[in-house]
Amino acid sequence: SMTFALQHALLYPQRAEGVHTSLDFSKPLDLQFIPPSIDRFPCLRLAKESLEQGGSAPLVFNAANEIAVEAFLLNRIGFPQISDIIDETLSRYAHPYKNDLQTLLFLDSEARRIATEVIGTLS
């Protein structure tokens, strides 16, 4: 039942008491896992592509995602734009990779700068 999830989404940050039933762990649970649709969830596709590309692509993905989600939470962009910002940041950024902390921190800050720049063109 989606009752609790819908209640949580509609009433957040408040909570209604007694609307949902508790799980009875003495009874069998029916959990089904199905593969997610990468067409419906473009960020999953981008994450998978970043992992397959390797190098600093996953780092760039993560930095762009954090910046985009923050912009969404601040009502600066719409939810569908999160994946657009990640995609554009990944496409603008060369993915050199050197495995030392200083370089990784620099790459992270550059990816965040690019994502912020992309958001600026959308806002």
mmCIF file of N, CA and C in Angstrom:
data_model
loop_
_atom_site.group_PDB
_atom_site.id
_atom_site.type_symbol
_atom_site.label_atom_id
_atom_site.label_comp_id
_atom_site.label_asym_id
_atom_site.label_seq_id
_atom_site.Cartn_x
_atom_site.Cartn_y
_atom_site.Cartn_z
ATOM 1 N N SER A 1 0.837 -1.190 0.000
ATOM 2 C CA SER A 1 0.000 0.000 0.000
ATOM 3 C C SER A 1 0.880 1.252 0.000
ATOM 4 N N MET A 2 0.483 2.222 -0.770
ATOM 5 C CA MET A 2 1.232 3.476 -0.876
ATOM 6 C C MET A 2 0.710 4.531 0.099
ATOM 7 N N THR A 3 -0.179 4.153 0.992
ATOM 8 C CA THR A 3 -0.806 5.113 1.894
ATOM 9 C C THR A 3 0.214 5.932 2.664
ATOM 10 N N PHE A 4 1.178 5.263 3.285
ATOM 11 C CA PHE A 4 2.151 5.985 4.095
ATOM 12 C C PHE A 4 3.016 6.897 3.242
ATOM 13 N N ALA A 5 3.470 6.408 2.093
ATOM 14 C CA ALA A 5 4.318 7.225 1.216
ATOM 15 C C ALA A 5 3.569 8.465 0.737
ATOM 16 N N LEU A 6 2.312 8.299 0.343
ATOM 17 C CA LEU A 6 1.515 9.447 -0.107
ATOM 18 C C LEU A 6 1.268 10.421 1.041
ATOM 19 N N GLN A 7 0.942 9.881 2.204
ATOM 20 C CA GLN A 7 0.726 10.727 3.381
ATOM 21 C C GLN A 7 1.977 11.541 3.680
ATOM 22 N N HIS A 8 3.106 10.888 3.641
ATOM 23 C CA HIS A 8 4.373 11.562 3.929
ATOM 24 C C HIS A 8 4.641 12.665 2.904
ATOM 25 N N ALA A 9 4.415 12.376 1.635
ATOM 26 C CA ALA A 9 4.662 13.359 0.577
ATOM 27 C C ALA A 9 3.713 14.547 0.681
ATOM 28 N N LEU A 10 2.461 14.291 0.984
ATOM 29 C CA LEU A 10 1.468 15.365 1.027
ATOM 30 C C LEU A 10 1.565 16.228 2.278
ATOM 31 N N LEU A 11 1.966 15.645 3.376
ATOM 32 C CA LEU A 11 1.952 16.375 4.646
ATOM 33 C C LEU A 11 3.320 16.839 5.118
ATOM 34 N N TYR A 12 4.379 16.465 4.402
ATOM 35 C CA TYR A 12 5.739 16.815 4.825
ATOM 36 C C TYR A 12 5.856 18.311 5.081
ATOM 37 N N PRO A 13 6.466 18.761 6.153
ATOM 38 C CA PRO A 13 7.248 18.006 7.130
ATOM 39 C C PRO A 13 6.421 17.494 8.311
ATOM 40 N N GLN A 14 5.113 17.762 8.340
ATOM 41 C CA GLN A 14 4.291 17.247 9.427
ATOM 42 C C GLN A 14 4.006 15.767 9.190
ATOM 43 N N ARG A 15 3.583 15.094 10.249
ATOM 44 C CA ARG A 15 3.222 13.674 10.159
ATOM 45 C C ARG A 15 1.829 13.487 10.747
ATOM 46 N N ALA A 16 1.000 12.717 10.075
ATOM 47 C CA ALA A 16 -0.317 12.368 10.606
ATOM 48 C C ALA A 16 -0.176 11.060 11.381
ATOM 49 N N GLU A 17 -0.863 10.965 12.482
ATOM 50 C CA GLU A 17 -0.782 9.766 13.313
ATOM 51 C C GLU A 17 -1.888 8.780 12.949
ATOM 52 N N GLY A 18 -1.576 7.503 12.994
ATOM 53 C CA GLY A 18 -2.581 6.461 12.877
ATOM 54 C C GLY A 18 -3.167 6.234 11.497
ATOM 55 N N VAL A 19 -2.586 6.794 10.455
ATOM 56 C CA VAL A 19 -3.142 6.619 9.116
ATOM 57 C C VAL A 19 -2.686 5.301 8.505
ATOM 58 N N HIS A 20 -1.511 4.865 8.845
ATOM 59 C CA HIS A 20 -0.974 3.642 8.246
ATOM 60 C C HIS A 20 -1.015 2.488 9.250
ATOM 61 N N THR A 21 -1.011 1.304 8.716
ATOM 62 C CA THR A 21 -0.978 0.126 9.581
ATOM 63 C C THR A 21 0.470 -0.313 9.761
ATOM 64 N N SER A 22 0.731 -0.930 10.874
ATOM 65 C CA SER A 22 2.078 -1.428 11.151
ATOM 66 C C SER A 22 2.314 -2.718 10.381
ATOM 67 N N LEU A 23 3.577 -2.967 10.064
ATOM 68 C CA LEU A 23 3.932 -4.229 9.425
ATOM 69 C C LEU A 23 3.850 -5.351 10.451
ATOM 70 N N ASP A 24 3.314 -6.464 10.023
ATOM 71 C CA ASP A 24 3.258 -7.647 10.875
ATOM 72 C C ASP A 24 4.339 -8.605 10.389
ATOM 73 N N PHE A 25 5.476 -8.608 11.063
ATOM 74 C CA PHE A 25 6.608 -9.417 10.637
ATOM 75 C C PHE A 25 6.414 -10.913 10.903
ATOM 76 N N SER A 26 5.329 -11.281 11.580
ATOM 77 C CA SER A 26 5.055 -12.707 11.779
ATOM 78 C C SER A 26 4.401 -13.319 10.540
ATOM 79 N N LYS A 27 3.947 -12.467 9.606
ATOM 80 C CA LYS A 27 3.344 -12.938 8.356
ATOM 81 C C LYS A 27 4.353 -12.765 7.221
ATOM 82 N N PRO A 28 4.245 -13.613 6.204
ATOM 83 C CA PRO A 28 5.171 -13.485 5.066
ATOM 84 C C PRO A 28 4.999 -12.136 4.357
ATOM 85 N N LEU A 29 6.113 -11.592 3.927
ATOM 86 C CA LEU A 29 6.080 -10.344 3.172
ATOM 87 C C LEU A 29 6.280 -10.661 1.698
ATOM 88 N N ASP A 30 5.599 -9.935 0.852
ATOM 89 C CA ASP A 30 5.742 -10.120 -0.590
ATOM 90 C C ASP A 30 6.485 -8.914 -1.149
ATOM 91 N N LEU A 31 7.785 -9.073 -1.330
ATOM 92 C CA LEU A 31 8.591 -8.012 -1.914
ATOM 93 C C LEU A 31 8.951 -8.404 -3.334
ATOM 94 N N GLN A 32 8.780 -7.463 -4.247
ATOM 95 C CA GLN A 32 9.120 -7.720 -5.638
ATOM 96 C C GLN A 32 10.126 -6.683 -6.092
ATOM 97 N N PHE A 33 11.185 -7.152 -6.717
ATOM 98 C CA PHE A 33 12.200 -6.260 -7.252
ATOM 99 C C PHE A 33 12.202 -6.401 -8.766
ATOM 100 N N ILE A 34 11.991 -5.303 -9.446
ATOM 101 C CA ILE A 34 12.008 -5.313 -10.903
ATOM 102 C C ILE A 34 13.071 -4.325 -11.364
ATOM 103 N N PRO A 35 13.655 -4.573 -12.518
ATOM 104 C CA PRO A 35 14.681 -3.644 -13.012
ATOM 105 C C PRO A 35 14.079 -2.255 -13.245
ATOM 106 N N PRO A 36 14.779 -1.207 -12.847
ATOM 107 C CA PRO A 36 14.251 0.146 -13.071
ATOM 108 C C PRO A 36 14.349 0.521 -14.547
ATOM 109 N N SER A 37 13.472 1.395 -14.959
ATOM 110 C CA SER A 37 13.478 1.882 -16.336
ATOM 111 C C SER A 37 14.437 3.063 -16.442
ATOM 112 N N ILE A 38 15.487 2.905 -17.244
ATOM 113 C CA ILE A 38 16.418 4.026 -17.392
ATOM 114 C C ILE A 38 15.818 5.138 -18.240
ATOM 115 N N ASP A 39 14.724 4.833 -18.951
ATOM 116 C CA ASP A 39 14.024 5.888 -19.689
ATOM 117 C C ASP A 39 13.205 6.761 -18.740
ATOM 118 N N ARG A 40 12.590 6.136 -17.750
ATOM 119 C CA ARG A 40 11.800 6.888 -16.769
ATOM 120 C C ARG A 40 12.673 7.601 -15.749
ATOM 121 N N PHE A 41 13.853 7.065 -15.506
ATOM 122 C CA PHE A 41 14.747 7.606 -14.490
ATOM 123 C C PHE A 41 16.087 7.961 -15.131
ATOM 124 N N PRO A 42 16.162 9.124 -15.791
ATOM 125 C CA PRO A 42 17.367 9.480 -16.543
ATOM 126 C C PRO A 42 18.625 9.596 -15.685
ATOM 127 N N CYS A 43 18.482 9.913 -14.418
ATOM 128 C CA CYS A 43 19.677 10.004 -13.566
ATOM 129 C C CYS A 43 20.325 8.632 -13.381
ATOM 130 N N LEU A 44 19.524 7.570 -13.391
ATOM 131 C CA LEU A 44 20.096 6.223 -13.318
ATOM 132 C C LEU A 44 20.934 5.931 -14.554
ATOM 133 N N ARG A 45 20.418 6.324 -15.719
ATOM 134 C CA ARG A 45 21.177 6.133 -16.959
ATOM 135 C C ARG A 45 22.489 6.895 -16.896
ATOM 136 N N LEU A 46 22.428 8.154 -16.446
ATOM 137 C CA LEU A 46 23.638 8.977 -16.364
ATOM 138 C C LEU A 46 24.639 8.395 -15.365
ATOM 139 N N ALA A 47 24.141 7.893 -14.242
ATOM 140 C CA ALA A 47 25.029 7.279 -13.245
ATOM 141 C C ALA A 47 25.703 6.040 -13.828
ATOM 142 N N LYS A 48 24.930 5.211 -14.512
ATOM 143 C CA LYS A 48 25.487 3.994 -15.113
ATOM 144 C C LYS A 48 26.534 4.348 -16.165
ATOM 145 N N GLU A 49 26.220 5.324 -17.018
ATOM 146 C CA GLU A 49 27.172 5.736 -18.050
ATOM 147 C C GLU A 49 28.451 6.291 -17.427
ATOM 148 N N SER A 50 28.310 7.040 -16.339
ATOM 149 C CA SER A 50 29.479 7.598 -15.655
ATOM 150 C C SER A 50 30.369 6.494 -15.102
ATOM 151 N N LEU A 51 29.745 5.496 -14.499
ATOM 152 C CA LEU A 51 30.520 4.370 -13.968
ATOM 153 C C LEU A 51 31.217 3.605 -15.082
ATOM 154 N N GLU A 52 30.514 3.421 -16.196
ATOM 155 C CA GLU A 52 31.119 2.705 -17.328
ATOM 156 C C GLU A 52 32.265 3.501 -17.943
ATOM 157 N N GLN A 53 32.111 4.833 -17.984
ATOM 158 C CA GLN A 53 33.164 5.678 -18.549
ATOM 159 C C GLN A 53 34.391 5.672 -17.653
ATOM 160 N N GLY A 54 34.160 5.654 -16.359
ATOM 161 C CA GLY A 54 35.270 5.616 -15.421
ATOM 162 C C GLY A 54 35.982 6.944 -15.306
ATOM 163 N N GLY A 55 37.224 6.886 -14.872
ATOM 164 C CA GLY A 55 37.984 8.115 -14.651
ATOM 165 C C GLY A 55 37.294 8.975 -13.615
ATOM 166 N N SER A 56 37.203 10.261 -13.895
ATOM 167 C CA SER A 56 36.561 11.174 -12.952
ATOM 168 C C SER A 56 35.084 11.383 -13.258
ATOM 169 N N ALA A 57 34.532 10.670 -14.248
ATOM 170 C CA ALA A 57 33.118 10.846 -14.597
ATOM 171 C C ALA A 57 32.185 10.620 -13.401
ATOM 172 N N PRO A 58 32.375 9.578 -12.572
ATOM 173 C CA PRO A 58 31.499 9.432 -11.408
ATOM 174 C C PRO A 58 31.619 10.603 -10.427
ATOM 175 N N LEU A 59 32.813 11.151 -10.281
ATOM 176 C CA LEU A 59 33.018 12.311 -9.417
ATOM 177 C C LEU A 59 32.243 13.511 -9.962
ATOM 178 N N VAL A 60 32.325 13.733 -11.271
ATOM 179 C CA VAL A 60 31.611 14.843 -11.911
ATOM 180 C C VAL A 60 30.108 14.632 -11.773
ATOM 181 N N PHE A 61 29.650 13.404 -11.992
ATOM 182 C CA PHE A 61 28.226 13.092 -11.823
ATOM 183 C C PHE A 61 27.764 13.465 -10.418
ATOM 184 N N ASN A 62 28.503 13.017 -9.406
ATOM 185 C CA ASN A 62 28.119 13.273 -8.020
ATOM 186 C C ASN A 62 28.088 14.761 -7.707
ATOM 187 N N ALA A 63 29.111 15.489 -8.115
ATOM 188 C CA ALA A 63 29.167 16.926 -7.835
ATOM 189 C C ALA A 63 28.009 17.651 -8.512
ATOM 190 N N ALA A 64 27.758 17.337 -9.784
ATOM 191 C CA ALA A 64 26.663 17.981 -10.516
ATOM 192 C C ALA A 64 25.317 17.628 -9.893
ATOM 193 N N ASN A 65 25.160 16.380 -9.472
ATOM 194 C CA ASN A 65 23.921 15.958 -8.830
ATOM 195 C C ASN A 65 23.680 16.736 -7.537
ATOM 196 N N GLU A 66 24.705 16.877 -6.715
ATOM 197 C CA GLU A 66 24.542 17.606 -5.454
ATOM 198 C C GLU A 66 24.154 19.061 -5.697
ATOM 199 N N ILE A 67 24.783 19.704 -6.673
ATOM 200 C CA ILE A 67 24.460 21.098 -6.983
ATOM 201 C C ILE A 67 23.040 21.205 -7.537
ATOM 202 N N ALA A 68 22.661 20.291 -8.431
ATOM 203 C CA ALA A 68 21.327 20.324 -9.037
ATOM 204 C C ALA A 68 20.237 20.064 -8.000
ATOM 205 N N VAL A 69 20.444 19.094 -7.125
ATOM 206 C CA VAL A 69 19.446 18.800 -6.092
ATOM 207 C C VAL A 69 19.300 19.984 -5.143
ATOM 208 N N GLU A 70 20.403 20.605 -4.787
ATOM 209 C CA GLU A 70 20.331 21.791 -3.927
ATOM 210 C C GLU A 70 19.522 22.893 -4.607
ATOM 211 N N ALA A 71 19.751 23.119 -5.901
ATOM 212 C CA ALA A 71 18.991 24.135 -6.641
ATOM 213 C C ALA A 71 17.508 23.777 -6.680
ATOM 214 N N PHE A 72 17.199 22.502 -6.827
ATOM 215 C CA PHE A 72 15.804 22.059 -6.810
ATOM 216 C C PHE A 72 15.171 22.328 -5.447
ATOM 217 N N LEU A 73 15.882 21.982 -4.379
ATOM 218 C CA LEU A 73 15.347 22.188 -3.030
ATOM 219 C C LEU A 73 15.141 23.664 -2.712
ATOM 220 N N LEU A 74 15.900 24.526 -3.383
ATOM 221 C CA LEU A 74 15.747 25.975 -3.208
ATOM 222 C C LEU A 74 14.759 26.567 -4.217
ATOM 223 N N ASN A 75 14.051 25.696 -4.942
ATOM 224 C CA ASN A 75 13.053 26.112 -5.941
ATOM 225 C C ASN A 75 13.632 26.950 -7.069
ATOM 226 N N ARG A 76 14.896 26.741 -7.396
ATOM 227 C CA ARG A 76 15.522 27.469 -8.503
ATOM 228 C C ARG A 76 15.342 26.741 -9.825
ATOM 229 N N ILE A 77 15.124 25.430 -9.754
ATOM 230 C CA ILE A 77 14.904 24.619 -10.954
ATOM 231 C C ILE A 77 13.787 23.624 -10.670
ATOM 232 N N GLY A 78 13.240 23.047 -11.734
ATOM 233 C CA GLY A 78 12.248 21.990 -11.587
ATOM 234 C C GLY A 78 12.919 20.633 -11.451
ATOM 235 N N PHE A 79 12.178 19.654 -10.960
ATOM 236 C CA PHE A 79 12.733 18.318 -10.755
ATOM 237 C C PHE A 79 13.304 17.710 -12.035
ATOM 238 N N PRO A 80 12.600 17.808 -13.183
ATOM 239 C CA PRO A 80 13.152 17.198 -14.404
ATOM 240 C C PRO A 80 14.476 17.820 -14.854
ATOM 241 N N GLN A 81 14.754 19.028 -14.413
ATOM 242 C CA GLN A 81 15.993 19.692 -14.820
ATOM 243 C C GLN A 81 17.227 19.124 -14.120
ATOM 244 N N ILE A 82 17.042 18.368 -13.052
ATOM 245 C CA ILE A 82 18.190 17.779 -12.355
ATOM 246 C C ILE A 82 19.012 16.940 -13.326
ATOM 247 N N SER A 83 18.353 16.058 -14.056
ATOM 248 C CA SER A 83 19.093 15.199 -14.991
ATOM 249 C C SER A 83 19.685 16.011 -16.138
ATOM 250 N N ASP A 84 18.989 17.069 -16.567
ATOM 251 C CA ASP A 84 19.523 17.925 -17.637
ATOM 252 C C ASP A 84 20.830 18.586 -17.204
ATOM 253 N N ILE A 85 20.874 19.044 -15.965
ATOM 254 C CA ILE A 85 22.069 19.717 -15.440
ATOM 255 C C ILE A 85 23.226 18.726 -15.319
ATOM 256 N N ILE A 86 22.941 17.542 -14.821
ATOM 257 C CA ILE A 86 23.986 16.522 -14.710
ATOM 258 C C ILE A 86 24.520 16.173 -16.093
ATOM 259 N N ASP A 87 23.617 15.951 -17.030
ATOM 260 C CA ASP A 87 24.007 15.577 -18.393
ATOM 261 C C ASP A 87 24.860 16.665 -19.034
ATOM 262 N N GLU A 88 24.432 17.906 -18.907
ATOM 263 C CA GLU A 88 25.182 19.021 -19.505
ATOM 264 C C GLU A 88 26.549 19.184 -18.841
ATOM 265 N N THR A 89 26.608 19.030 -17.533
ATOM 266 C CA THR A 89 27.891 19.135 -16.825
ATOM 267 C C THR A 89 28.842 18.037 -17.289
ATOM 268 N N LEU A 90 28.335 16.821 -17.403
ATOM 269 C CA LEU A 90 29.168 15.711 -17.881
ATOM 270 C C LEU A 90 29.661 15.957 -19.303
ATOM 271 N N SER A 91 28.806 16.533 -20.148
ATOM 272 C CA SER A 91 29.211 16.746 -21.543
ATOM 273 C C SER A 91 30.204 17.896 -21.693
ATOM 274 N N ARG A 92 30.175 18.860 -20.773
ATOM 275 C CA ARG A 92 31.089 20.006 -20.847
ATOM 276 C C ARG A 92 32.447 19.727 -20.219
ATOM 277 N N TYR A 93 32.527 18.695 -19.437
ATOM 278 C CA TYR A 93 33.714 18.481 -18.622
ATOM 279 C C TYR A 93 34.569 17.364 -19.183
ATOM 280 N N ALA A 94 35.819 17.664 -19.457
ATOM 281 C CA ALA A 94 36.772 16.611 -19.831
ATOM 282 C C ALA A 94 37.029 15.788 -18.575
ATOM 283 N N HIS A 95 37.271 14.543 -18.730
ATOM 284 C CA HIS A 95 37.375 13.665 -17.568
ATOM 285 C C HIS A 95 38.781 13.129 -17.343
ATOM 286 N N PRO A 96 39.746 14.041 -17.160
ATOM 287 C CA PRO A 96 41.078 13.535 -16.818
ATOM 288 C C PRO A 96 41.021 12.933 -15.413
ATOM 289 N N TYR A 97 41.902 12.034 -15.150
ATOM 290 C CA TYR A 97 41.866 11.401 -13.839
ATOM 291 C C TYR A 97 43.277 11.192 -13.323
ATOM 292 N N LYS A 98 43.488 11.678 -12.146
ATOM 293 C CA LYS A 98 44.744 11.448 -11.451
ATOM 294 C C LYS A 98 44.356 11.128 -10.019
ATOM 295 N N ASN A 99 44.837 10.045 -9.518
ATOM 296 C CA ASN A 99 44.382 9.542 -8.233
ATOM 297 C C ASN A 99 45.148 10.154 -7.065
ATOM 298 N N ASP A 100 45.007 11.468 -6.888
ATOM 299 C CA ASP A 100 45.537 12.088 -5.677
ATOM 300 C C ASP A 100 44.495 13.081 -5.169
ATOM 301 N N LEU A 101 44.495 13.278 -3.874
ATOM 302 C CA LEU A 101 43.442 14.052 -3.226
ATOM 303 C C LEU A 101 43.330 15.460 -3.779
ATOM 304 N N GLN A 102 44.428 16.141 -3.965
ATOM 305 C CA GLN A 102 44.395 17.522 -4.442
ATOM 306 C C GLN A 102 43.715 17.620 -5.814
ATOM 307 N N THR A 103 44.060 16.713 -6.712
ATOM 308 C CA THR A 103 43.454 16.716 -8.045
ATOM 309 C C THR A 103 41.965 16.403 -7.965
ATOM 310 N N LEU A 104 41.602 15.431 -7.150
ATOM 311 C CA LEU A 104 40.195 15.071 -7.015
ATOM 312 C C LEU A 104 39.380 16.221 -6.441
ATOM 313 N N LEU A 105 39.918 16.931 -5.463
ATOM 314 C CA LEU A 105 39.218 18.091 -4.901
ATOM 315 C C LEU A 105 39.066 19.193 -5.944
ATOM 316 N N PHE A 106 40.092 19.396 -6.765
ATOM 317 C CA PHE A 106 40.012 20.387 -7.832
ATOM 318 C C PHE A 106 38.945 19.992 -8.851
ATOM 319 N N LEU A 107 38.949 18.724 -9.268
ATOM 320 C CA LEU A 107 37.953 18.252 -10.233
ATOM 321 C C LEU A 107 36.539 18.414 -9.686
ATOM 322 N N ASP A 108 36.363 18.113 -8.407
ATOM 323 C CA ASP A 108 35.058 18.270 -7.768
ATOM 324 C C ASP A 108 34.614 19.725 -7.801
ATOM 325 N N SER A 109 35.500 20.642 -7.449
ATOM 326 C CA SER A 109 35.118 22.063 -7.436
ATOM 327 C C SER A 109 34.835 22.575 -8.843
ATOM 328 N N GLU A 110 35.580 22.090 -9.835
ATOM 329 C CA GLU A 110 35.328 22.492 -11.223
ATOM 330 C C GLU A 110 33.975 21.975 -11.707
ATOM 331 N N ALA A 111 33.651 20.742 -11.376
ATOM 332 C CA ALA A 111 32.356 20.180 -11.771
ATOM 333 C C ALA A 111 31.219 20.958 -11.120
ATOM 334 N N ARG A 112 31.398 21.342 -9.861
ATOM 335 C CA ARG A 112 30.378 22.136 -9.169
ATOM 336 C C ARG A 112 30.237 23.515 -9.809
ATOM 337 N N ARG A 113 31.358 24.105 -10.211
ATOM 338 C CA ARG A 113 31.313 25.408 -10.875
ATOM 339 C C ARG A 113 30.552 25.310 -12.194
ATOM 340 N N ILE A 114 30.851 24.275 -12.968
ATOM 341 C CA ILE A 114 30.180 24.093 -14.254
ATOM 342 C C ILE A 114 28.682 23.858 -14.047
ATOM 343 N N ALA A 115 28.313 23.020 -13.087
ATOM 344 C CA ALA A 115 26.894 22.759 -12.814
ATOM 345 C C ALA A 115 26.178 24.040 -12.399
ATOM 346 N N THR A 116 26.828 24.856 -11.587
ATOM 347 C CA THR A 116 26.244 26.132 -11.169
ATOM 348 C C THR A 116 26.069 27.049 -12.369
ATOM 349 N N GLU A 117 27.033 27.033 -13.255
ATOM 350 C CA GLU A 117 26.953 27.826 -14.485
ATOM 351 C C GLU A 117 25.777 27.358 -15.352
ATOM 352 N N VAL A 118 25.608 26.063 -15.467
ATOM 353 C CA VAL A 118 24.490 25.508 -16.244
ATOM 354 C C VAL A 118 23.162 25.941 -15.632
ATOM 355 N N ILE A 119 23.055 25.883 -14.320
ATOM 356 C CA ILE A 119 21.828 26.309 -13.637
ATOM 357 C C ILE A 119 21.551 27.776 -13.932
ATOM 358 N N GLY A 120 22.604 28.595 -13.950
ATOM 359 C CA GLY A 120 22.448 30.017 -14.250
ATOM 360 C C GLY A 120 21.852 30.268 -15.621
ATOM 361 N N THR A 121 22.132 29.388 -16.574
ATOM 362 C CA THR A 121 21.559 29.565 -17.914
ATOM 363 C C THR A 121 20.095 29.152 -17.956
ATOM 364 N N LEU A 122 19.663 28.351 -16.988
ATOM 365 C CA LEU A 122 18.276 27.880 -16.952
ATOM 366 C C LEU A 122 17.375 28.784 -16.129
ATOM 367 N N SER A 123 17.939 29.432 -15.125
ATOM 368 C CA SER A 123 17.124 30.221 -14.183
ATOM 369 C C SER A 123 16.709 31.546 -14.772
#
